[in-house]
Coordinates of C-alpha atoms and ligand atoms in Angstrom, one line a residue:
Chain A
M1 CA -29.1 -7.8 7.7
A2 CA -30.3 -7.4 11.3
A3 CA -29.2 -4.6 13.7
V4 CA -26.3 -5.4 15.9
A5 CA -26.0 -4.5 19.6
G6 CA -22.9 -4.3 21.8
N7 CA -20.6 -2.1 23.8
A8 CA -18.4 0.5 22.3
W9 CA -14.6 0.2 22.1
L10 CA -13.0 3.6 21.3
F11 CA -10.0 4.2 19.1
G12 CA -8.4 7.4 17.8
D13 CA -7.5 8.7 14.4
E14 CA -5.4 6.9 11.8
I15 CA -5.4 3.4 13.3
N16 CA -3.4 1.4 10.8
T17 CA -3.7 -2.2 9.5
D18 CA -0.2 -3.1 10.7
T19 CA -1.6 -2.8 14.3
M20 CA -4.7 -4.8 13.4
A21 CA -2.9 -7.7 11.8
P22 CA 0.8 -7.4 12.8
G23 CA 3.4 -8.5 10.3
L24 CA 5.2 -10.5 13.1
Y25 CA 2.2 -13.0 13.1
F26 CA 1.5 -12.8 9.4
K27 CA 2.2 -16.5 8.7
E28 CA -0.2 -17.6 11.5
P29 CA -3.8 -18.5 10.9
I30 CA -6.4 -15.9 11.6
E31 CA -7.2 -17.5 15.0
V32 CA -3.7 -16.6 16.2
M33 CA -3.4 -13.3 14.4
A34 CA -6.7 -12.1 15.8
T35 CA -5.4 -12.4 19.4
H36 CA -2.8 -9.7 18.5
C37 CA -5.4 -7.4 16.9
L38 CA -4.7 -3.8 18.0
E39 CA -2.4 -5.0 20.9
A40 CA 0.0 -2.1 20.3
V41 CA -2.9 0.4 20.7
N42 CA -5.0 -1.3 23.4
P43 CA -3.8 -4.6 24.7
D44 CA -7.2 -5.2 26.5
F45 CA -9.2 -5.2 23.2
A46 CA -8.6 -8.6 21.7
P47 CA -8.8 -10.6 24.9
N48 CA -12.0 -8.9 26.1
V49 CA -14.0 -7.8 23.1
K50 CA -17.4 -9.6 23.0
S51 CA -19.5 -10.8 20.2
G52 CA -21.6 -7.9 18.8
D53 CA -19.3 -5.2 20.3
I54 CA -18.8 -2.0 18.2
V55 CA -15.5 -0.5 17.2
V56 CA -15.7 3.3 17.2
A57 CA -12.8 5.2 15.8
G58 CA -11.6 8.5 14.3
K59 CA -10.5 9.4 10.8
N60 CA -8.8 7.2 8.2
F61 CA -9.5 4.0 10.1
G62 CA -7.5 1.1 8.5
M63 CA -4.9 3.2 6.8
G64 CA -1.9 1.4 5.3
S65 CA -1.5 -2.2 4.1
A66 CA -4.0 -4.1 1.9
R67 CA -3.9 -7.1 4.2
E68 CA -7.3 -8.6 4.4
Q69 CA -6.5 -10.1 7.8
A70 CA -7.2 -6.6 9.3
P71 CA -11.0 -6.7 8.8
M72 CA -10.9 -10.5 9.1
A73 CA -9.5 -10.2 12.7
F74 CA -12.5 -8.0 13.6
V75 CA -14.9 -10.5 12.1
H76 CA -13.1 -13.4 13.9
L77 CA -13.4 -11.5 17.2
G78 CA -17.1 -11.1 16.7
V79 CA -17.1 -7.3 16.2
G80 CA -20.6 -6.4 15.0
A81 CA -19.9 -3.2 13.2
I82 CA -17.4 -0.3 12.9
L83 CA -18.3 3.4 13.2
A84 CA -15.5 5.8 12.1
K85 CA -15.2 9.3 10.9
S86 CA -13.6 8.0 7.7
Y87 CA -11.9 4.9 6.3
S88 CA -8.9 4.1 4.2
R89 CA -10.1 2.9 0.8
I90 CA -8.7 -0.6 1.0
F91 CA -9.9 -1.3 4.5
Y92 CA -13.4 -0.1 3.6
R93 CA -13.5 -2.4 0.6
N94 CA -12.1 -5.4 2.4
A95 CA -14.5 -5.0 5.3
I96 CA -17.5 -4.9 2.9
N97 CA -16.2 -8.0 1.2
F98 CA -16.3 -9.9 4.5
G99 CA -19.8 -8.7 5.2
L100 CA -18.6 -6.4 8.1
P101 CA -20.7 -3.3 8.3
V102 CA -18.5 -0.2 8.2
L103 CA -20.4 3.1 8.7
I104 CA -19.3 6.7 8.4
F105 CA -20.1 8.3 11.7
P106 CA -19.0 11.9 12.2
Q107 CA -20.2 12.0 15.9
V108 CA -17.7 9.5 17.3
D109 CA -16.7 12.0 19.9
E110 CA -20.1 11.7 21.5
I111 CA -19.6 8.0 22.3
G112 CA -18.1 6.9 25.6
V113 CA -16.1 3.8 26.4
G114 CA -18.4 0.9 26.9
D115 CA -21.5 2.7 25.8
E116 CA -24.3 0.3 24.8
L117 CA -24.9 0.8 21.1
I118 CA -27.5 -0.6 18.6
V119 CA -26.4 -0.2 15.0
D120 CA -28.8 -0.8 12.1
P121 CA -26.7 -0.7 8.9
V122 CA -29.7 -1.1 6.6
A123 CA -31.8 1.6 8.1
G124 CA -28.8 3.8 8.7
R125 CA -29.5 4.2 12.4
V126 CA -27.3 4.2 15.5
E127 CA -28.8 4.3 19.0
N128 CA -26.7 5.0 22.0
K129 CA -28.7 3.4 24.9
S130 CA -26.3 4.8 27.5
S131 CA -26.9 8.4 26.5
G132 CA -30.3 8.0 25.0
V133 CA -29.3 9.7 21.8
Q134 CA -30.2 8.4 18.3
Y135 CA -28.3 9.2 15.1
E136 CA -29.2 8.9 11.5
V137 CA -26.2 7.8 9.5
E138 CA -25.4 7.6 5.8
A139 CA -26.6 4.2 4.8
I140 CA -24.2 1.9 3.0
P141 CA -24.6 2.4 -0.8
A142 CA -27.1 0.0 -2.4
H143 CA -24.5 -1.8 -4.6
L144 CA -22.4 -2.6 -1.6
M145 CA -25.3 -3.5 0.7
E146 CA -26.2 -6.2 -1.8
M147 CA -22.8 -7.8 -1.1
I148 CA -23.0 -7.3 2.7
S149 CA -26.5 -8.9 2.7
A150 CA -25.2 -11.9 0.7
G151 CA -22.6 -12.3 3.5
G152 CA -19.7 -10.9 1.6
L153 CA -17.9 -11.5 -1.7
M154 CA -17.5 -15.3 -1.3
P155 CA -21.2 -16.1 -0.8
W156 CA -22.0 -13.5 -3.6
L157 CA -19.5 -15.2 -6.0
K158 CA -21.0 -18.6 -5.1
Q159 CA -24.4 -17.3 -6.1
T160 CA -23.2 -15.8 -9.3
R161 CA -20.2 -17.9 -10.4
G162 CA -20.0 -21.1 -8.4
K163 CA -19.9 -24.3 -10.5
G164 CA -19.3 -26.9 -7.8
P165 CA -16.0 -28.7 -7.4
G166 CA -13.6 -27.9 -10.2
K167 CA -10.0 -27.3 -11.1
G168 CA -7.5 -27.4 -8.2
Chain B
M1 CA -16.1 15.9 -22.3
V2 CA -12.7 16.9 -20.9
Q3 CA -11.2 14.3 -18.6
T4 CA -8.2 13.6 -16.5
L5 CA -5.9 10.7 -17.3
V6 CA -7.5 8.7 -14.5
Q7 CA -11.0 9.2 -16.0
K8 CA -9.8 8.3 -19.5
I9 CA -8.3 5.0 -18.3
I10 CA -11.3 4.1 -16.3
A11 CA -13.6 5.0 -19.2
R12 CA -11.7 2.7 -21.5
A13 CA -11.6 -0.1 -19.0
S14 CA -15.4 0.2 -18.4
S15 CA -16.2 0.5 -22.1
R16 CA -17.6 4.0 -21.8
E17 CA -17.0 7.3 -23.7
S18 CA -16.3 9.1 -20.5
V19 CA -16.8 8.8 -16.8
R20 CA -17.4 11.4 -14.0
P21 CA -16.0 11.4 -10.5
G22 CA -18.3 9.6 -8.1
E23 CA -19.8 7.2 -10.7
I24 CA -19.7 3.6 -9.9
V25 CA -18.4 1.5 -12.8
T26 CA -17.2 -2.1 -13.4
C27 CA -13.7 -2.3 -15.1
K28 CA -12.1 -5.0 -17.0
V29 CA -8.7 -5.8 -15.6
D30 CA -5.7 -5.8 -18.0
L31 CA -3.2 -7.1 -15.4
A32 CA -3.5 -8.6 -11.9
L33 CA -0.4 -8.7 -9.7
L34 CA -0.4 -11.4 -7.0
L35 CA 2.3 -11.7 -4.4
D36 CA 3.1 -14.6 -2.0
S37 CA 1.8 -12.6 1.0
G38 CA -1.8 -12.2 -0.1
G39 CA -1.8 -14.2 -3.3
P40 CA -2.3 -18.0 -3.8
R41 CA -2.2 -18.8 -0.1
R42 CA -5.3 -16.8 0.4
I43 CA -6.9 -17.1 -3.0
W44 CA -6.5 -20.7 -3.9
P45 CA -8.6 -22.1 -1.0
R46 CA -11.4 -19.8 -2.2
L47 CA -11.1 -21.0 -5.8
K48 CA -11.5 -24.5 -4.5
E49 CA -14.4 -23.5 -2.4
L50 CA -16.1 -22.0 -5.4
G51 CA -15.0 -24.8 -7.7
V52 CA -13.7 -22.4 -10.3
G53 CA -10.3 -21.6 -12.0
V54 CA -8.7 -18.3 -13.0
W55 CA -10.2 -16.1 -15.6
D56 CA -7.1 -15.6 -17.7
P57 CA -3.6 -17.0 -16.6
D58 CA -1.9 -14.7 -19.1
K59 CA -3.2 -11.6 -17.3
I60 CA -2.0 -12.7 -13.9
V61 CA 1.5 -11.9 -12.8
L62 CA 2.7 -13.8 -9.7
M63 CA 5.8 -13.0 -7.6
T64 CA 7.4 -14.3 -4.4
D65 CA 8.9 -11.4 -2.4
H66 CA 7.5 -11.0 1.1
F67 CA 8.6 -14.4 2.5
V68 CA 11.8 -15.0 0.5
P69 CA 14.1 -16.6 1.3
A70 CA 12.1 -19.0 3.5
V71 CA 13.2 -18.6 7.1
D72 CA 11.0 -21.2 8.8
A73 CA 8.6 -24.0 8.0
Q74 CA 5.6 -21.7 7.6
S75 CA 7.3 -19.4 5.1
A76 CA 8.7 -22.4 3.2
A77 CA 5.2 -23.8 3.0
I78 CA 3.7 -20.5 1.7
L79 CA 6.4 -20.4 -1.0
K80 CA 5.8 -24.0 -2.0
L81 CA 2.1 -23.4 -2.3
T82 CA 2.8 -20.3 -4.4
R83 CA 4.9 -22.3 -6.8
E84 CA 2.3 -25.0 -7.1
F85 CA -0.3 -22.4 -7.9
A86 CA 1.8 -21.1 -10.8
A87 CA 2.2 -24.6 -12.2
E88 CA -1.5 -25.6 -11.6
F89 CA -2.9 -22.6 -13.5
G90 CA -0.1 -22.2 -16.0
I91 CA 0.9 -18.7 -14.9
K92 CA 3.7 -17.9 -17.4
N93 CA 4.5 -14.6 -15.7
F94 CA 5.7 -16.2 -12.5
F95 CA 8.8 -14.5 -11.0
D96 CA 10.1 -16.6 -8.1
M97 CA 12.7 -14.8 -5.9
Q98 CA 13.5 -12.3 -8.6
G99 CA 12.8 -9.3 -6.4
I100 CA 10.0 -7.2 -5.0
G101 CA 6.9 -7.5 -7.2
H102 CA 6.4 -3.8 -7.8
V103 CA 10.1 -3.4 -8.9
V104 CA 10.1 -6.6 -11.1
L105 CA 6.9 -5.5 -12.9
A106 CA 8.7 -2.4 -14.1
E107 CA 12.0 -4.3 -14.9
Q108 CA 10.1 -6.7 -17.0
G109 CA 8.3 -4.0 -19.1
L110 CA 4.9 -5.4 -18.0
L111 CA 3.3 -2.0 -17.5
Q112 CA 2.1 0.2 -20.4
P113 CA 0.4 3.6 -20.5
G114 CA -3.4 3.4 -20.4
M115 CA -3.5 0.0 -18.7
F116 CA -6.0 -0.8 -15.9
A117 CA -4.2 -3.0 -13.4
C118 CA -4.9 -4.3 -9.9
G119 CA -2.5 -5.6 -7.3
G120 CA -3.0 -7.6 -4.1
D121 CA -0.8 -5.1 -2.2
S122 CA -1.3 -1.5 -1.2
H123 CA 1.9 -0.2 -2.9
S124 CA 0.5 -1.4 -6.3
T125 CA 0.2 2.4 -6.9
N126 CA 3.9 2.1 -7.8
G127 CA 2.9 1.1 -11.3
G128 CA 1.1 4.4 -12.0
A129 CA 4.5 6.0 -12.8
F130 CA 4.0 4.3 -16.2
G131 CA 0.9 6.2 -17.0
C132 CA -1.4 3.4 -16.1
Y133 CA -4.1 3.0 -13.5
M134 CA -2.8 0.6 -10.9
A135 CA -4.3 0.3 -7.4
G136 CA -4.0 -2.1 -4.5
F137 CA -6.8 -4.4 -3.2
G138 CA -7.1 -7.0 -0.4
A139 CA -6.8 -10.7 -1.2
I140 CA -10.6 -11.1 -0.9
E141 CA -11.1 -8.7 -3.7
M142 CA -8.2 -10.1 -5.8
T143 CA -10.1 -13.4 -5.5
G144 CA -13.0 -11.7 -7.3
V145 CA -10.6 -10.3 -9.9
V146 CA -9.0 -13.7 -10.5
V147 CA -12.4 -15.3 -11.0
T148 CA -14.2 -12.7 -13.0
G149 CA -11.5 -10.4 -14.5
E150 CA -13.5 -7.4 -13.3
I151 CA -13.7 -5.1 -10.4
W152 CA -16.1 -2.3 -9.4
L153 CA -14.7 1.2 -8.8
Q154 CA -16.0 4.5 -7.8
V155 CA -14.4 7.0 -10.2
P156 CA -12.0 9.1 -8.1
E157 CA -11.5 12.8 -8.2
T158 CA -8.0 13.8 -9.4
I159 CA -5.6 16.0 -7.5
R160 CA -2.8 17.5 -9.5
V161 CA 0.6 17.9 -7.7
N162 CA 3.2 19.9 -9.5
W163 CA 6.9 20.2 -8.6
D164 CA 9.0 22.6 -10.5
G165 CA 12.6 23.6 -10.4
D166 CA 15.8 21.8 -9.5
F167 CA 16.7 20.0 -6.3
H168 CA 19.7 20.9 -4.3
K169 CA 22.3 18.1 -4.1
G170 CA 21.2 15.3 -1.7
I171 CA 17.5 15.9 -2.2
V172 CA 15.5 13.2 -4.0
A173 CA 12.0 12.0 -4.8
K174 CA 11.7 10.4 -1.3
D175 CA 12.0 13.8 0.3
I176 CA 9.1 14.9 -1.9
S177 CA 7.0 12.0 -0.8
L178 CA 7.6 12.5 2.9
Q179 CA 6.9 16.2 2.6
L180 CA 3.6 15.5 0.7
C181 CA 2.5 13.1 3.4
R182 CA 2.7 16.0 5.8
E183 CA 1.2 18.6 3.4
L184 CA -1.6 16.6 1.9
G185 CA -2.3 14.2 4.8
M186 CA -2.9 10.5 4.6
D187 CA -6.7 10.5 4.3
N188 CA -7.1 11.0 0.5
A189 CA -9.5 8.1 -0.2
F190 CA -11.6 8.6 -3.4
R191 CA -8.9 10.7 -4.9
A192 CA -6.1 9.9 -7.4
V193 CA -2.9 12.0 -7.4
E194 CA -1.4 13.0 -10.7
F195 CA 2.2 14.2 -10.4
G196 CA 3.7 16.6 -12.9
G197 CA 6.0 19.6 -13.3
S198 CA 9.5 20.1 -14.5
T199 CA 11.1 18.4 -11.5
I200 CA 9.3 15.2 -12.3
A201 CA 9.8 15.5 -16.0
D202 CA 13.5 15.5 -15.3
M203 CA 13.4 12.4 -13.1
P204 CA 14.3 8.9 -14.2
M205 CA 11.6 6.2 -13.8
T206 CA 13.4 4.9 -10.7
E207 CA 12.7 8.2 -9.0
R208 CA 9.2 8.7 -10.4
V209 CA 8.0 5.4 -9.0
V210 CA 8.9 6.6 -5.5
L211 CA 6.2 9.2 -5.9
T212 CA 3.5 6.9 -7.1
N213 CA 4.5 4.1 -4.6
M214 CA 4.0 6.5 -1.7
A215 CA 0.6 7.7 -3.1
A216 CA -0.4 4.7 -0.9
E217 CA 0.7 6.7 2.1
L218 CA -1.4 9.6 1.0
G219 CA -4.3 7.1 1.2
A220 CA -5.1 7.8 -2.5
E221 CA -6.8 5.4 -4.8
T222 CA -3.7 5.6 -7.0
G223 CA -0.9 7.9 -8.0
L224 CA 0.1 8.4 -11.6
I225 CA 2.3 10.3 -14.0
E226 CA 1.5 11.1 -17.6
P227 CA 3.8 9.1 -19.9
D228 CA 6.6 10.8 -21.9
E229 CA 9.8 9.8 -23.6
V230 CA 11.4 8.8 -20.3
T231 CA 8.5 6.4 -19.8
L232 CA 8.8 4.9 -23.3
D233 CA 12.6 4.5 -22.9
A234 CA 12.1 2.6 -19.7
I235 CA 9.7 0.2 -21.4
R236 CA 12.1 -0.2 -24.3
A237 CA 15.0 -0.8 -21.9
A238 CA 13.0 -3.8 -20.7
G239 CA 12.9 -5.2 -24.2
V240 CA 9.3 -4.4 -24.8
E241 CA 7.8 -2.0 -27.5
P242 CA 5.5 0.7 -26.0
V243 CA 1.9 0.6 -27.1
T244 CA 1.4 2.7 -30.2
D245 CA -1.0 5.1 -28.5
A246 CA 1.3 5.5 -25.4
L247 CA 1.7 9.2 -25.6
D248 CA -2.1 9.8 -26.1
W249 CA -2.6 8.9 -22.4
H250 CA -2.6 12.2 -20.7
S251 CA -5.1 14.6 -19.0
D252 CA -6.9 17.1 -21.2
P253 CA -5.3 20.5 -20.8
D254 CA -8.4 22.1 -19.2
A255 CA -9.3 18.9 -17.2
D256 CA -11.2 19.4 -14.0
Y257 CA -9.0 18.7 -11.0
L258 CA -10.4 18.7 -7.5
A259 CA -7.3 20.7 -6.5
A260 CA -3.9 21.6 -7.8
H261 CA -0.9 22.0 -5.5
N262 CA 2.3 23.7 -6.7
F263 CA 5.7 23.2 -5.0
D264 CA 9.2 24.5 -5.5
A265 CA 11.9 21.8 -5.6
G266 CA 14.6 24.4 -4.9
S267 CA 13.4 25.0 -1.4
L268 CA 13.1 21.4 -0.3
V269 CA 15.5 20.1 2.4
P270 CA 16.1 16.4 3.4
Q271 CA 13.0 15.1 5.1
V272 CA 12.7 12.6 8.0
A273 CA 9.3 11.1 9.2
A274 CA 9.3 10.4 12.9
P275 CA 7.5 7.5 14.5
H276 CA 4.8 6.3 14.0
K277 CA 3.5 7.7 10.7
P278 CA 4.9 9.0 7.4
S279 CA 3.1 12.3 7.8
N280 CA 5.2 13.1 10.9
S281 CA 7.8 14.6 8.7
G282 CA 10.1 17.5 8.9
P283 CA 13.7 18.7 8.1
A284 CA 16.3 16.0 8.9
D285 CA 18.1 18.6 11.1
D286 CA 15.2 18.6 13.5
Y287 CA 16.1 15.0 14.5
A288 CA 19.9 15.3 14.6
A289 CA 19.9 14.2 18.3
V290 CA 18.3 10.8 17.6
R291 CA 20.8 7.9 18.0
I292 CA 20.1 4.9 15.9
D293 CA 20.7 1.2 16.3
Q294 CA 19.9 0.2 12.7
A295 CA 20.0 1.8 9.3
Y296 CA 17.9 -0.1 6.8
I297 CA 18.1 0.2 3.0
G298 CA 15.3 -1.9 1.5
A299 CA 11.8 -2.2 0.1
C300 CA 10.1 -1.6 -3.2
V301 CA 10.5 2.2 -2.7
G302 CA 14.0 2.5 -1.4
A303 CA 16.5 -0.2 -2.6
K304 CA 16.6 0.1 -6.4
L305 CA 19.9 0.6 -8.2
S306 CA 19.6 4.4 -8.1
D307 CA 19.0 4.1 -4.3
L308 CA 22.1 1.9 -3.8
H309 CA 24.1 4.5 -5.8
M310 CA 23.0 7.2 -3.3
V311 CA 24.1 4.9 -0.5
A312 CA 27.5 4.2 -2.0
E313 CA 28.1 7.9 -2.8
V314 CA 27.8 8.7 0.9
L315 CA 29.7 5.6 2.1
K316 CA 32.7 5.9 -0.2
D317 CA 35.8 6.1 2.0
R318 CA 33.7 6.2 5.1
T319 CA 32.6 3.6 7.6
V320 CA 29.4 2.8 9.5
A321 CA 29.5 4.1 13.0
K322 CA 30.4 1.8 15.9
G323 CA 27.2 0.6 17.6
T324 CA 25.1 1.1 14.5
R325 CA 24.3 -1.6 12.0
L326 CA 23.6 -0.9 8.3
L327 CA 21.5 -3.6 6.5
V328 CA 21.0 -3.4 2.8
A329 CA 18.4 -5.6 1.0
P330 CA 18.5 -4.8 -2.8
S331 CA 15.0 -4.6 -4.2
S332 CA 15.6 -7.1 -7.0
K333 CA 18.0 -9.7 -8.3
R334 CA 18.8 -7.5 -11.3
T335 CA 19.6 -4.6 -8.9
M336 CA 21.9 -7.0 -7.0
A337 CA 23.7 -8.0 -10.2
E338 CA 24.1 -4.5 -11.5
A339 CA 25.2 -3.2 -8.2
A340 CA 27.7 -6.0 -8.0
A341 CA 29.0 -5.3 -11.5
D342 CA 29.5 -1.6 -11.0
G343 CA 31.2 -1.8 -7.6
T344 CA 28.3 -0.4 -5.6
L345 CA 28.0 -3.5 -3.4
A346 CA 31.7 -3.5 -2.7
T347 CA 31.6 0.1 -1.5
I348 CA 28.7 -0.7 0.8
V349 CA 30.4 -3.8 2.2
E350 CA 33.8 -2.2 2.6
A351 CA 32.1 0.6 4.6
G352 CA 30.7 -2.0 7.0
G353 CA 27.3 -2.6 5.6
N354 CA 25.6 -6.0 5.8
L355 CA 24.1 -7.3 2.6
L356 CA 20.8 -9.1 2.9
A357 CA 18.8 -11.2 0.4
T358 CA 16.6 -9.6 -2.2
G359 CA 13.0 -9.3 -1.0
C360 CA 10.6 -7.4 1.3
G361 CA 12.9 -8.3 4.2
A362 CA 12.4 -6.2 7.4
C363 CA 10.0 -3.7 5.7
A364 CA 6.9 -5.3 7.1
A365 CA 8.6 -7.6 9.7
M366 CA 8.1 -10.7 7.5
G367 CA 11.8 -11.2 6.6
A368 CA 15.3 -10.6 8.0
G369 CA 16.4 -7.5 9.9
I370 CA 13.5 -7.0 12.3
L371 CA 13.8 -4.8 15.4
A372 CA 14.0 -5.7 19.1
E373 CA 12.1 -3.9 21.9
D374 CA 13.0 -0.2 22.2
E375 CA 15.4 -0.3 19.2
V376 CA 15.6 2.7 16.9
C377 CA 15.9 2.4 13.1
I378 CA 16.2 4.9 10.2
S379 CA 14.9 3.3 7.0
S380 CA 14.5 3.9 3.3
T381 CA 11.1 2.1 3.4
N382 CA 7.7 3.7 3.0
R383 CA 5.9 3.1 6.3
N384 CA 6.8 3.5 10.0
F385 CA 3.6 2.4 11.8
Q386 CA 4.1 1.1 15.3
G387 CA 5.5 -2.4 15.3
R388 CA 5.7 -2.5 11.4
M389 CA 9.4 -3.6 11.5
G390 CA 9.3 -5.6 14.7
A391 CA 8.7 -5.1 18.4
N392 CA 5.8 -2.7 19.4
S393 CA 8.2 -0.5 21.4
S394 CA 10.7 -0.1 18.5
S395 CA 10.7 3.1 16.5
V396 CA 11.3 3.7 12.8
Y397 CA 12.3 7.0 11.2
L398 CA 11.7 7.2 7.4
A399 CA 14.2 9.0 5.1
S400 CA 15.8 8.9 1.6
P401 CA 18.7 6.5 0.9
Y402 CA 21.1 9.5 1.1
T403 CA 19.8 10.4 4.6
V404 CA 19.8 6.8 5.8
A405 CA 23.4 6.3 4.7
A406 CA 24.5 9.6 6.2
S407 CA 22.8 8.5 9.5
A408 CA 24.6 5.1 9.4
V409 CA 27.9 6.9 9.2
A410 CA 27.0 9.3 12.0
G411 CA 25.3 6.8 14.3
R412 CA 22.5 9.3 14.7
I413 CA 20.1 11.0 12.3
A414 CA 22.1 13.2 9.9
D415 CA 21.6 15.6 7.0
P416 CA 23.4 14.0 4.0
R417 CA 24.2 17.4 2.5
E418 CA 27.2 17.7 4.9
L419 CA 28.7 14.6 3.3
L420 CA 27.9 15.3 -0.3
V421 CA 29.8 18.6 -0.9
Ligands
SF4_1 S1 8.9 -3.9 0.3 FE1 7.6 -3.3 2.0 S2 6.1 -1.9 1.1 FE2 7.1 -2.9 -0.6 S3 5.8 -4.6 -1.2 FE3 7.3 -5.4 0.3 S4 6.4 -5.2 2.3 FE4 5.2 -3.9 0.9

């Protein structure tokens, strides 16, 4: 997986999945749901986030519901990676399964709004081009990187289990 | 090697003698719970894409609860697809409009001590009250489970939480859970919470599940309680024989806990969690000035028969305040029937309460009872994140069924103890 480059969007601690994929739009397809992603926290995010941009957040990012539409919304909006102090267990697992790199990054407070970042999830490196600072981060564990590199759980299942068109 | 209950269950499910916290293992799944929300509607298209079926239809339990009854064309289509999935794959344990999945699992006696279970919903931790390992996963991972019957896991550390002593009148398990969200925080990933102590030993299963249900709010991998006679009686009451080794599923006496927390039930007062997170909790009295538009009794955690009994106890010979509405969505069809038979529903309706259909309802803004801009609600549900029950500017306060009912009578947040003497 190649490095991703984009601008930083900053969020605080304990951003929950109800705000990422609101229940009010739960029956809608992801294209619609994604336009409401984080609107209660920052209404400018979904309309303006660009492909490759990096979400930078505090602790327990993605707490709450198991809804997979939370990380899916980020993938749909083109978010390149997420850097947070810590993650909720379900959000972390869901994100990995969609091939979205989620890195534990203790230094989020050193990142400014819109900073130009380059994130290399394989090497475990984050470069802040705006401040000129480079960070070594904990690389994603090998057994999970295998899944991310395959593109997520579905491509991985296709490699290991797919049998071509079958029941249903 | 001495192990906690969590380690023992994971060791069994991964065919090992023992496991250590931090190890990554692959577990065989004994039961997979799928709900209409993140179940067939999200999993079936993926099965088609892969060209595969399900690994074992008899280990899948399927329920409709989030979108029942259908309120528009979209929810009707989701329910139709869910029913078709059950027929297509021969899912015998399909419970259509029977209640909220976590509650129906318990009612049906489908959980046994020592089991390793996965659910496509964060509150799957509810099941841990039966001495099993049950955790929530997203639909993408449940797709993997449904195809392979396996899931990877990093063995969590175990935290022991002991509650000893007797509650004062009007204090219940929900007050414990709200207090724990504040004390332990909501960031407990890679940890499992094992509840114990005399207070919990004295609780019926309907109260114990509140603690494990809200282990999800603690951010824990799961919450669980060592099985005892109360557990076995609940399984028998569902018409199922407990597994023969049921009582062997407990932590070793000198097991290695990451931490142990001890609390005294006698000093607990009714708790209310202010917007917008369950850890914003404090004594109900601190919020006595808050006027409410809606009082909501619902959800897997807060509308079981025992919860409705608390509500009726408060409402007997009283009425809901003018300008406040009380909505009650019993958590299962069986709850509805039993509460109808014993007069509980009559008491609630006579007091001015509105009865809603069984299901997740307004809890996650997917069913009836959602909030308008700037409205204020007190709710027996488990989460009060911004916009969870409706408009982004609405606010939700979480409390026990006692406190919600007392607040409905007062038209503002109220300590139920004043009404229970
Ligand atoms: S009642 Fe609420 S918390 Fe429980 S399963 Fe339904 S939406 Fe989730």
